[in-house]
Coordinates of C-alpha atoms in Angstrom, one line a residue:
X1 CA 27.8 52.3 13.6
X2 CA 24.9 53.8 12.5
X3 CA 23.9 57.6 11.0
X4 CA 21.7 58.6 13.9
X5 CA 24.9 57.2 16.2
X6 CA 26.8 59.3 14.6
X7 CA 25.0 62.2 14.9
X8 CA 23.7 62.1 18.3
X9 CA 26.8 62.0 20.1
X10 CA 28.5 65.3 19.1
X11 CA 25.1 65.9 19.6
X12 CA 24.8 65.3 22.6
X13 CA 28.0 66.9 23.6
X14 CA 27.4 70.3 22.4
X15 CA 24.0 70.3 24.3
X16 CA 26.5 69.6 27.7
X17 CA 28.8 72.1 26.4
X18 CA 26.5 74.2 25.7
X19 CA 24.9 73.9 29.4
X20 CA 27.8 74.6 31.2
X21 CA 28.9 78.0 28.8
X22 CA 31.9 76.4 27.5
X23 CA 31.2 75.9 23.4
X24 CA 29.5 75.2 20.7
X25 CA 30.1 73.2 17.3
X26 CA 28.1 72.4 14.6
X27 CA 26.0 69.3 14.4
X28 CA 24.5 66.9 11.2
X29 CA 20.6 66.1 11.6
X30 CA 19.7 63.1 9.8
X31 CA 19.3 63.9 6.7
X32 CA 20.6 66.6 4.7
X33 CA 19.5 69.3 6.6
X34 CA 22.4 70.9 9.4
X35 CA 21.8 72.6 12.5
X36 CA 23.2 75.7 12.9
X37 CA 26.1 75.3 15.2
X38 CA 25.7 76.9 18.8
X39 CA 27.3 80.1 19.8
X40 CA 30.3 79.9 21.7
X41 CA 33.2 82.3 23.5
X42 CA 36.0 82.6 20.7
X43 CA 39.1 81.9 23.2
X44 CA 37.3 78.8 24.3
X45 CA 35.3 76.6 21.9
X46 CA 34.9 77.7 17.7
X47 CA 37.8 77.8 15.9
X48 CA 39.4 80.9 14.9
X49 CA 39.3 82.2 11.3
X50 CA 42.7 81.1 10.8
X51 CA 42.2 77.9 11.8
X52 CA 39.7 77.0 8.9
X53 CA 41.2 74.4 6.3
X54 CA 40.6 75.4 2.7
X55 CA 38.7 72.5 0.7
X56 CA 41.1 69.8 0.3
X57 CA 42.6 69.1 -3.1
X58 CA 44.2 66.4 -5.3
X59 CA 47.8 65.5 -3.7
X60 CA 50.5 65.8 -6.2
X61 CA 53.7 64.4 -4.4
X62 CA 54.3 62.9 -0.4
X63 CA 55.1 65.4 2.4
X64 CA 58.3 64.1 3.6
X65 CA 60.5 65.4 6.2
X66 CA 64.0 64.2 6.1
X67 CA 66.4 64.9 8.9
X68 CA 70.0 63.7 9.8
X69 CA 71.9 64.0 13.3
X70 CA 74.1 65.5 14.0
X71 CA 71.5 68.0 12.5
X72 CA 73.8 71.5 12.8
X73 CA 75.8 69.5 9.6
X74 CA 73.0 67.6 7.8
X75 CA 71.7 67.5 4.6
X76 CA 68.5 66.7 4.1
X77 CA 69.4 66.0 0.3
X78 CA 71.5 63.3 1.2
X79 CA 71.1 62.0 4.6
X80 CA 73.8 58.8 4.0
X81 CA 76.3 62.3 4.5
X82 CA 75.1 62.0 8.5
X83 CA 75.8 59.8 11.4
X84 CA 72.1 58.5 11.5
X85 CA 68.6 60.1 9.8
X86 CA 65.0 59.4 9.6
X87 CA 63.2 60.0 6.5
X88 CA 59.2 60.9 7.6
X89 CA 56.1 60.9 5.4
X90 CA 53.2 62.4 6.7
X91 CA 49.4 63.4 6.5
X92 CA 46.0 64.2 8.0
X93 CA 43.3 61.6 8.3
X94 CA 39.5 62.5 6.8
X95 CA 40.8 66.4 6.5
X96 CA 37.4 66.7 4.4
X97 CA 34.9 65.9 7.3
X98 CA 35.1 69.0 9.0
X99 CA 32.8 70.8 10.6
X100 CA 29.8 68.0 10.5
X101 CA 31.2 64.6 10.2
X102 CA 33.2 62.2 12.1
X103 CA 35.0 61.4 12.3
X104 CA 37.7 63.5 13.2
X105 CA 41.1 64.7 11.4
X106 CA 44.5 64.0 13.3
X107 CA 48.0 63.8 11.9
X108 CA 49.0 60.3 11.0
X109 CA 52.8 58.9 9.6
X110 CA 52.5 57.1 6.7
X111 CA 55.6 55.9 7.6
X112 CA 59.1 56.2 9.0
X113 CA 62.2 55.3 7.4
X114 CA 66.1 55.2 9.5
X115 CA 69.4 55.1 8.4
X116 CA 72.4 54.4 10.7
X117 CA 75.8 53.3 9.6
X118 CA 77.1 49.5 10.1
X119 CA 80.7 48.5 11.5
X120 CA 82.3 49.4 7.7
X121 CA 80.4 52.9 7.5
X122 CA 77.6 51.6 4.8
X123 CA 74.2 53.3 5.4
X124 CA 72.1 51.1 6.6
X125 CA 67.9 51.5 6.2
X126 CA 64.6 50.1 8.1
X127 CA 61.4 51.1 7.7
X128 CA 60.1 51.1 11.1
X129 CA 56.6 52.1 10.9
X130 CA 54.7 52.0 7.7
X131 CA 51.4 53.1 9.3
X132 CA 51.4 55.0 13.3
X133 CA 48.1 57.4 14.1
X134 CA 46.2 58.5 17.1
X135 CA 42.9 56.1 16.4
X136 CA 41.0 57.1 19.1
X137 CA 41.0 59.5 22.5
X138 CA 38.3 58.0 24.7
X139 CA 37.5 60.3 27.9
X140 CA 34.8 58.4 30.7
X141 CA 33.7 60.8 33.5
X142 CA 33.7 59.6 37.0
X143 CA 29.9 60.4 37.1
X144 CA 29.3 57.1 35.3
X145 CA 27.1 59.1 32.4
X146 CA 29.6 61.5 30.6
X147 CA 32.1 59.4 27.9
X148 CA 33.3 60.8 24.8
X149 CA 34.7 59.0 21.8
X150 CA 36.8 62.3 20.6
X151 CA 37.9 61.0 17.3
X152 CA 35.2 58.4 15.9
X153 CA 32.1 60.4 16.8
X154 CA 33.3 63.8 16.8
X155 CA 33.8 65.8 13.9
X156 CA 36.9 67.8 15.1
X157 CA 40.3 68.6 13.1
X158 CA 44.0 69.6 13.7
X159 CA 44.1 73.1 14.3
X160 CA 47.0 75.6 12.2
X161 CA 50.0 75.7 13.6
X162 CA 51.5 79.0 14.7
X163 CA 55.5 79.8 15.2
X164 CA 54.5 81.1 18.5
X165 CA 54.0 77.5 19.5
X166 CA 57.4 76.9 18.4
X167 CA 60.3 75.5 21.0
X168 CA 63.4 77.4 21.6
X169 CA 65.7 77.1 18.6
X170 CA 67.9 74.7 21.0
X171 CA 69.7 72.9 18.1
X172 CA 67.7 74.0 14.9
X173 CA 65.1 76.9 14.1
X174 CA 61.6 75.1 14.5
X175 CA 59.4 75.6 11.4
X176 CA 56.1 74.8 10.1
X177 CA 55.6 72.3 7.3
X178 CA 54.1 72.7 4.3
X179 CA 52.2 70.5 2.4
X180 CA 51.1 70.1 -1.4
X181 CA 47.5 69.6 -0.1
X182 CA 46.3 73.1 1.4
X183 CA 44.0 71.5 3.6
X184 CA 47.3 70.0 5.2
X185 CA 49.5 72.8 5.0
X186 CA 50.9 74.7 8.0
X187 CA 49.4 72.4 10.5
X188 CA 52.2 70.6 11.5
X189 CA 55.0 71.7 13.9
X190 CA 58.6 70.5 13.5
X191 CA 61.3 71.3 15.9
X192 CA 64.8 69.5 16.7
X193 CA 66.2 69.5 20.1
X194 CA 68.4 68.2 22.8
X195 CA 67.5 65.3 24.2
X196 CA 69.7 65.0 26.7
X197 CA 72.6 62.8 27.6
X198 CA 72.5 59.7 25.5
X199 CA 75.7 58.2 26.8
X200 CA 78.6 58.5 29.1
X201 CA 81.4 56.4 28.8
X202 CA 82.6 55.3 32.2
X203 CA 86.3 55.9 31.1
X204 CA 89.4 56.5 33.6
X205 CA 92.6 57.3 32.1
X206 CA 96.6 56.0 32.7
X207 CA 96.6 57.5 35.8
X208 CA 93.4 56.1 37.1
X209 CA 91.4 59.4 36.7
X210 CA 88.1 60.1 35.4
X211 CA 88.0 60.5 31.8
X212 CA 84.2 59.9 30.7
X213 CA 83.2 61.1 27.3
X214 CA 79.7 62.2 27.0
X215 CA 77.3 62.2 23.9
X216 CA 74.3 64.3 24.1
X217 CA 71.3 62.8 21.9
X218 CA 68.9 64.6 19.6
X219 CA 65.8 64.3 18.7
X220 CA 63.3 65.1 16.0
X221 CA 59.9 65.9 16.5
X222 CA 56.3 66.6 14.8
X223 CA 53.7 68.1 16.3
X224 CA 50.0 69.4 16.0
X225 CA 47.3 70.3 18.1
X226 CA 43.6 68.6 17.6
X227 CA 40.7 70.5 18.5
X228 CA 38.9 68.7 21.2
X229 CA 35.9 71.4 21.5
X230 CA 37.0 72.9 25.1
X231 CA 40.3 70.7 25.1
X232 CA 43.2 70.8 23.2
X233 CA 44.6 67.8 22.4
X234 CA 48.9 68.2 21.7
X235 CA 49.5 65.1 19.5
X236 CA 53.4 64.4 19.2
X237 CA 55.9 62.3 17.4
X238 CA 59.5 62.3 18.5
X239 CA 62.6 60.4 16.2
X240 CA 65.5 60.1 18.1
X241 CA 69.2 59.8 16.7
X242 CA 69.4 56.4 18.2
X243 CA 66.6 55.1 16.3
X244 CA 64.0 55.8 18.7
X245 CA 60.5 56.5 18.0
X246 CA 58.7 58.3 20.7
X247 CA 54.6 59.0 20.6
X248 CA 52.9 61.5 22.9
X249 CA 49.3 62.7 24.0
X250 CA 48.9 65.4 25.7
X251 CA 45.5 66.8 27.0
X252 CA 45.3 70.7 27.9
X253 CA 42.5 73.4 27.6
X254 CA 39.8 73.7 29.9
X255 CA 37.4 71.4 31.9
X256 CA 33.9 70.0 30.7
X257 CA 32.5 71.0 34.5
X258 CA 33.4 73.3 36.8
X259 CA 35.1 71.4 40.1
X260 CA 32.5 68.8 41.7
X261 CA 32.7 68.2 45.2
X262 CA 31.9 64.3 45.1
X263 CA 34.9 64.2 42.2
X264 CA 32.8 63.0 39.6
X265 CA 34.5 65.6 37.1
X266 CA 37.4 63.0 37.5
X267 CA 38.4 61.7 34.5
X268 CA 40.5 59.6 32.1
X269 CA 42.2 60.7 28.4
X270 CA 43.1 57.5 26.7
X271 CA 45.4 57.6 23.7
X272 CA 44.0 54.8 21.6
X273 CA 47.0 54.1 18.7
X274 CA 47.2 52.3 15.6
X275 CA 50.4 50.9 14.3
X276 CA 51.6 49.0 11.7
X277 CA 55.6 47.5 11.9
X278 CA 57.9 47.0 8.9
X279 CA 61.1 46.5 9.7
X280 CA 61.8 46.4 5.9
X281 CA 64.7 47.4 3.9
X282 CA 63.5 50.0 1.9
X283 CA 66.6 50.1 -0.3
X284 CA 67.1 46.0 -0.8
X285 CA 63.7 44.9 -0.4
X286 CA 64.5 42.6 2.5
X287 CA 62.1 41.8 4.8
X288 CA 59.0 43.7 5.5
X289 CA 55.3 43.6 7.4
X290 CA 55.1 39.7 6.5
X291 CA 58.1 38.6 7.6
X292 CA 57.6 39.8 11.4
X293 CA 57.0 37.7 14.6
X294 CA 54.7 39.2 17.5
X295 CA 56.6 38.6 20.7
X296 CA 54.8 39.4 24.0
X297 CA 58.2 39.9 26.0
X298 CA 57.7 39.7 30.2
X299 CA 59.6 39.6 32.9
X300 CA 58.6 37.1 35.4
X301 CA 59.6 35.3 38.3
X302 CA 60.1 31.4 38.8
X303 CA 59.0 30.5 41.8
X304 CA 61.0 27.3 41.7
X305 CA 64.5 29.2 40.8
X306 CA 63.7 31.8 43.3
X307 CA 65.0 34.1 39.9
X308 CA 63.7 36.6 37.6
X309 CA 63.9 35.2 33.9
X310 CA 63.1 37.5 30.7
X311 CA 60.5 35.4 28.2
X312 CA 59.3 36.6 25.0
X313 CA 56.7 34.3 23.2
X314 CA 54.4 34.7 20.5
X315 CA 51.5 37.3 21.2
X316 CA 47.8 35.2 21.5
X317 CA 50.1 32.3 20.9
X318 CA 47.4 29.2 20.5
X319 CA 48.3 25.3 21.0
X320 CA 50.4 25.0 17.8
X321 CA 52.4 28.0 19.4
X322 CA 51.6 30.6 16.4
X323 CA 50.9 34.0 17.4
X324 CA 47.4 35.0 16.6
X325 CA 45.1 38.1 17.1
X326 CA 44.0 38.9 20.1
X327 CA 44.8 40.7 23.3
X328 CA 46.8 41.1 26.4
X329 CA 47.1 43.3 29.7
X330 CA 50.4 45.5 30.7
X331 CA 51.5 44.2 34.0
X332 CA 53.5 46.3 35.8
X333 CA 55.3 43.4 37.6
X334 CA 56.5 42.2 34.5
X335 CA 57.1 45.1 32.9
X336 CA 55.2 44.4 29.8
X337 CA 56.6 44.7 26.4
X338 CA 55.2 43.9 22.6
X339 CA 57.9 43.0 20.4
X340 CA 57.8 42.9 16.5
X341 CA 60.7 40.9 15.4
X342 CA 61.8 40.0 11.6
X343 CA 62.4 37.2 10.4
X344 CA 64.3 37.3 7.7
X345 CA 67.1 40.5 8.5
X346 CA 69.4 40.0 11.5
X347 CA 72.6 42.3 12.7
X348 CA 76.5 41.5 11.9
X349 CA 75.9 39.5 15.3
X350 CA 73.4 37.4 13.6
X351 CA 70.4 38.6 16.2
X352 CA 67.5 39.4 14.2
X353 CA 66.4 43.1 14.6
X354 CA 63.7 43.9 16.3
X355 CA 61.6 46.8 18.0
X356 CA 60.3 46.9 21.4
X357 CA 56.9 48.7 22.2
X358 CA 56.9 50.2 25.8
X359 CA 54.4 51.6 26.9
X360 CA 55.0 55.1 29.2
X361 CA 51.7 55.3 31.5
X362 CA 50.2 55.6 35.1
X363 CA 48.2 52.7 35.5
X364 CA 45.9 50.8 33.8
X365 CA 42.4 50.2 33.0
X366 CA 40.8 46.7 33.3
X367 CA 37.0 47.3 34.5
X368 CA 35.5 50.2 32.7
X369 CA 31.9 50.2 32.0
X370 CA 29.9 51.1 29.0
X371 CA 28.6 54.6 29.5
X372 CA 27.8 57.9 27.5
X373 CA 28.7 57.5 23.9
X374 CA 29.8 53.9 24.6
X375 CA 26.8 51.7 25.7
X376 CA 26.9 49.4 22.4
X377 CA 30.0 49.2 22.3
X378 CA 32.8 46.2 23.3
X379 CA 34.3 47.4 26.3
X380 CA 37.2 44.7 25.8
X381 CA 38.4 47.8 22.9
X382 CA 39.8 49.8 26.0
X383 CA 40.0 47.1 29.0
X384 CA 42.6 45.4 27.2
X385 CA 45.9 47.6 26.7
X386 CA 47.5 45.4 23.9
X387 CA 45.8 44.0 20.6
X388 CA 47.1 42.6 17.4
X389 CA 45.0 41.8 14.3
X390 CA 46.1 41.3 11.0
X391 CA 46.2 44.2 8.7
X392 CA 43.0 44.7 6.8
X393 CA 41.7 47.8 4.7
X394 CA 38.2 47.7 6.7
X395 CA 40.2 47.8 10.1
X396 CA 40.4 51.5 11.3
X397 CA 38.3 51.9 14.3
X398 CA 39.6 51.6 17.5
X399 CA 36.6 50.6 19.1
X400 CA 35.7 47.6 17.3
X401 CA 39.0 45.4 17.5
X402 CA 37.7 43.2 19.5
X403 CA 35.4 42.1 16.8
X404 CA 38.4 42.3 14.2
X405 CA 40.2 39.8 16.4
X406 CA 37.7 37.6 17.8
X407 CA 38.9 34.9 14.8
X408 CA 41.9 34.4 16.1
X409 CA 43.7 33.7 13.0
X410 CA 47.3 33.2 12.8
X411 CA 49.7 35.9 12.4
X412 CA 52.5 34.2 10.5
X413 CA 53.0 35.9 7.2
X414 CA 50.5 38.4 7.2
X415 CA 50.8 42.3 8.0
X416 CA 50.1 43.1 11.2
X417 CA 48.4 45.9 13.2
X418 CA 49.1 46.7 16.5
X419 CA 46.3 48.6 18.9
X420 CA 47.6 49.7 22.2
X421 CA 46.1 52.4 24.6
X422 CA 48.2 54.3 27.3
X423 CA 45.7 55.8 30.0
X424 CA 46.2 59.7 31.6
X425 CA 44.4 59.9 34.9
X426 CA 43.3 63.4 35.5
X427 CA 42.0 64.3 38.9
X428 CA 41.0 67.7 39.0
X429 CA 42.6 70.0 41.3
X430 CA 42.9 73.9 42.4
X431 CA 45.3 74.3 39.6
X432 CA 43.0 73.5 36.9
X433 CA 40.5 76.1 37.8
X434 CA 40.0 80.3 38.2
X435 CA 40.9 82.2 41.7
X436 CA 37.9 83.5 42.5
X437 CA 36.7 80.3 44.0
X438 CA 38.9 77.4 42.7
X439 CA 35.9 76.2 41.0
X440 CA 35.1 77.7 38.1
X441 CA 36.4 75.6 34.8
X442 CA 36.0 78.9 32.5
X443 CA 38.6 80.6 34.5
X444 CA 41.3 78.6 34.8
X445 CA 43.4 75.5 32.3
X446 CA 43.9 72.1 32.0
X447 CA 47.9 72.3 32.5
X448 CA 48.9 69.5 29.6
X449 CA 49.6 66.2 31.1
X450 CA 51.4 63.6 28.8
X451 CA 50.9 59.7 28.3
X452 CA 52.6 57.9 25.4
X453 CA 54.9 55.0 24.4
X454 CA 58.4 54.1 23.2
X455 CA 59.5 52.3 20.0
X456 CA 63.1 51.0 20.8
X457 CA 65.3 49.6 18.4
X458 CA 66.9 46.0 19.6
X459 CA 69.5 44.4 18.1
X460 CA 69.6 47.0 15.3
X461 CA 72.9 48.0 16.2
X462 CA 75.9 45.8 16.1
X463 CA 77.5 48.0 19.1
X464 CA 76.6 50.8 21.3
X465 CA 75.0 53.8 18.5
X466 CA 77.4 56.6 18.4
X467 CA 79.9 55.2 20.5
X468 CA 83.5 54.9 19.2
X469 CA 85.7 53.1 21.8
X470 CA 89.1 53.9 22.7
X471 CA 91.9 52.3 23.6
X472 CA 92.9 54.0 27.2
X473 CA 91.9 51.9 29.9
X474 CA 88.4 51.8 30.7
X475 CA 87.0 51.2 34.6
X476 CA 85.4 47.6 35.8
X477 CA 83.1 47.1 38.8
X478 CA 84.9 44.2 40.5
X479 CA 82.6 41.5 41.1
X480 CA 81.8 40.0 44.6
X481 CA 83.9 36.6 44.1
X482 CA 87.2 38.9 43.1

């Protein structure tokens, strides 16, 4: 992309912003020489003094967070003491570019480590992620002019974090991180809470009665907020105690344009991610982003059978059956997942451990047209809900994977990078706006909506995580032919 591309898009959104009395943010002419940045109401659009990052300096050690479950007894100085853990290194991309270049600065894991216990009680460790960031946040209007690319051409950054943003201390205090790099610290939120119930046994006992057991799950998770000029972008990553990874986008502030009558203030917030797979032993060496196999895992329907048949095969696959870069579509019908599988490290059961991708979203987006800050670009980046390229250093921006994968090389023994995008549809409402006329965007919020995707362990486990058996006699559905 070019300087003057660059430039003119932030550009060019300030001037809109600007219009409609919402905010302001500094701009980059070409050249040395800035504009000053427009005026703008404080509870809307500039950040607040606090919320200015001090230069950023020389890091002199990782920020990790290290957390084991159950967390009231865990120790973070020796998480093979608890039941399971995750071990989390994190950062903030291009911290430096604020206020005048893009592109923007959102919280990215450098990678994420988890321990659970085999049948004998050893700690067990995989390195799920060794790379996972919000890439892009692409927002087309329903006017078919206004499009906004809100992390490669905007120069925005993660706002501080505040403990009045903090959850409910529901199984630990929340806290904010700190960071060896000032320009990181205090900008990430970390709280640890209830997730519910993770299991229930289905147990009667002698006499026939109910006896279920119950486990209820936690979960860890990081959070931060990106400034999005007059939205608010809540960017979260959750670790479960089962070995899930969760990953959240969730759009909130206030609308662009006041309410339109023809709905062309309708909209779309696309969470555009970028992920790289390990599934490495960190402790051994085993395994690791080489040794994986891209598995595009559907479930579809044989119309000669009559039956529904689960069918994984290699992503892009071409006629020697290798999976290769390129793309594919989430059906709904077939409940689309993308599956990294090694190799090389299987369970006691000798399945090989893998990680399903599953995408959490609303629909999907398969004809979008170039518009606003996208007219020369690839539209194939965001009509296509899956890619996977191999890992390469020049490979960062969202919007040009279709040109990283258009060689369709094979995957086999290369790291890999996975792109997916998960779509929020937001149709404005009353809700969204002030009372006086349930129109005006400067009165009223943007209540958060979320869109996001699952990383599920499979066939990481040798048995049911958490669950200890018991003897007494358990209840069985009797079948039809009994």
């Amino acid at each position: 992309m070019t300087a003057s591309r660059r430039v003119a898009i932030p550009y060019a959104r300030a001037s809109l912003l600007g219009f409609v009395g919402l905010v302001g943010f500094a701009v980059l002419s070409v050249g040395e020489a800035a504009v000053a940045p427009l005026k703008a109401e404080p509870s809307v659009g500039q950040a607040n003094e606090q919320d200015q990052a001090p230069p950023a300096v020389p890091i002199t050690k990782p920020d990790i967070v290290r957390q084991g479950f159950p967390a009231a007894k865990a120790n973070p100085k020796d998480l093979t003491k608890s039941e399971t853990a995750w071990e989390i290194e994190w950062e903030l991309t291009n911290p430096e570019n604020r206020p005048f270049y893009p592109p923007g600065s959102v919280v990215r894991i450098r990678s994420a480590k988890f321990m659970w216990k085999d049948r004998s009680g050893k700690p067990q460790w995989i390195t799920v992620a060794r790379m996972l960031e919000l890439a892009e946040i692409y927002v087309p209007y329903d006017n078919g002019w206004t499009a906004f690319l809100d992390i490669h051409d905007m120069p925005f950054h993660t706002t501080r974090a505040r403990k009045e943003y903090l959850g409910p201390s529901c199984v630990l205090p929340g806290e904010i991180l700190k960071s060896s790099n000032p320009a990181w610290s205090e900008t990430v939120h970390k709280e640890v809470h209830d997730d519910g119930v993770r299991w229930m046994s289905a147990e009667t006992n002698e006499r026939n009665e109910i006896a279920d057991r119950v486990r209820r799950g936690e979960k860890m998770v990081l959070w931060s907020t990106y400034y999005g000029a007059n939205y608010r972008y809540l960017i979260e990553y959750g670790f479960g105690d089962d070995g899930m990874l969760t990953c959240r986008i969730g759009p909130t502030g206030r609308n662009i344009f006041n309410r339109q009558d023809d709905q062309g203030d309708t909209h779309l917030h696309i969470g555009c991610w970028r992920m790289e797979f390990d599934l490495g032993d960190p402790v051994s060496g085993i395994g690791g982003p080489k040794d994986n196999e891209l598995l595009l895992a559907r479930r579809v329907f044989d119309e000669t059978t009559e039956k529904f048949a689960q069918v994984a095969r290699p992503f892009a696959k071409n006629s020697q059956g290798q999976a290769c870069e390129g793309s594919a579509r989430w059906i709904p019908e077939e409940f689309t997942i993308l599956r990294a599988q090694s190799q090389v490290r299987k369970n006691a059961h000798g399945k090989p451990m893998s990680y399903d991708l599953i995408p959490q979203r609303f629909g999907a987006i398969h004809q979008l047209q170039s518009e606003g800050g996208t007219y020369a670009t690839d539209m194939d980046f965001i009509n296509n809900d899956f890619w996977v390229t191999r890992t390469e250093s020049g490979f960062i921006n969202y919007i040009d994977v279709p040109r990283y994968a258009s060689q369709k090389r094979p995957l086999t023994g290369y790291p890999t990078t996975v792109w997916l995008c998960t779509p929020a549809l937001h149709f404005p409402r009353g809700e969204d706006f002030g009372a006086e006329d349930g129109k005006n965007s400067y009165g009223g919020l943007a209540v958060t909506l979320w869109t996001g995707f699952y990383v599920k362990p499979r066939d990481l486990f040798v048995s049911t995580p958490l669950y200890q058996p018991t003897p007494i006699r358990r209840f069985r559905r009797a079948l039809p032919s009994e």
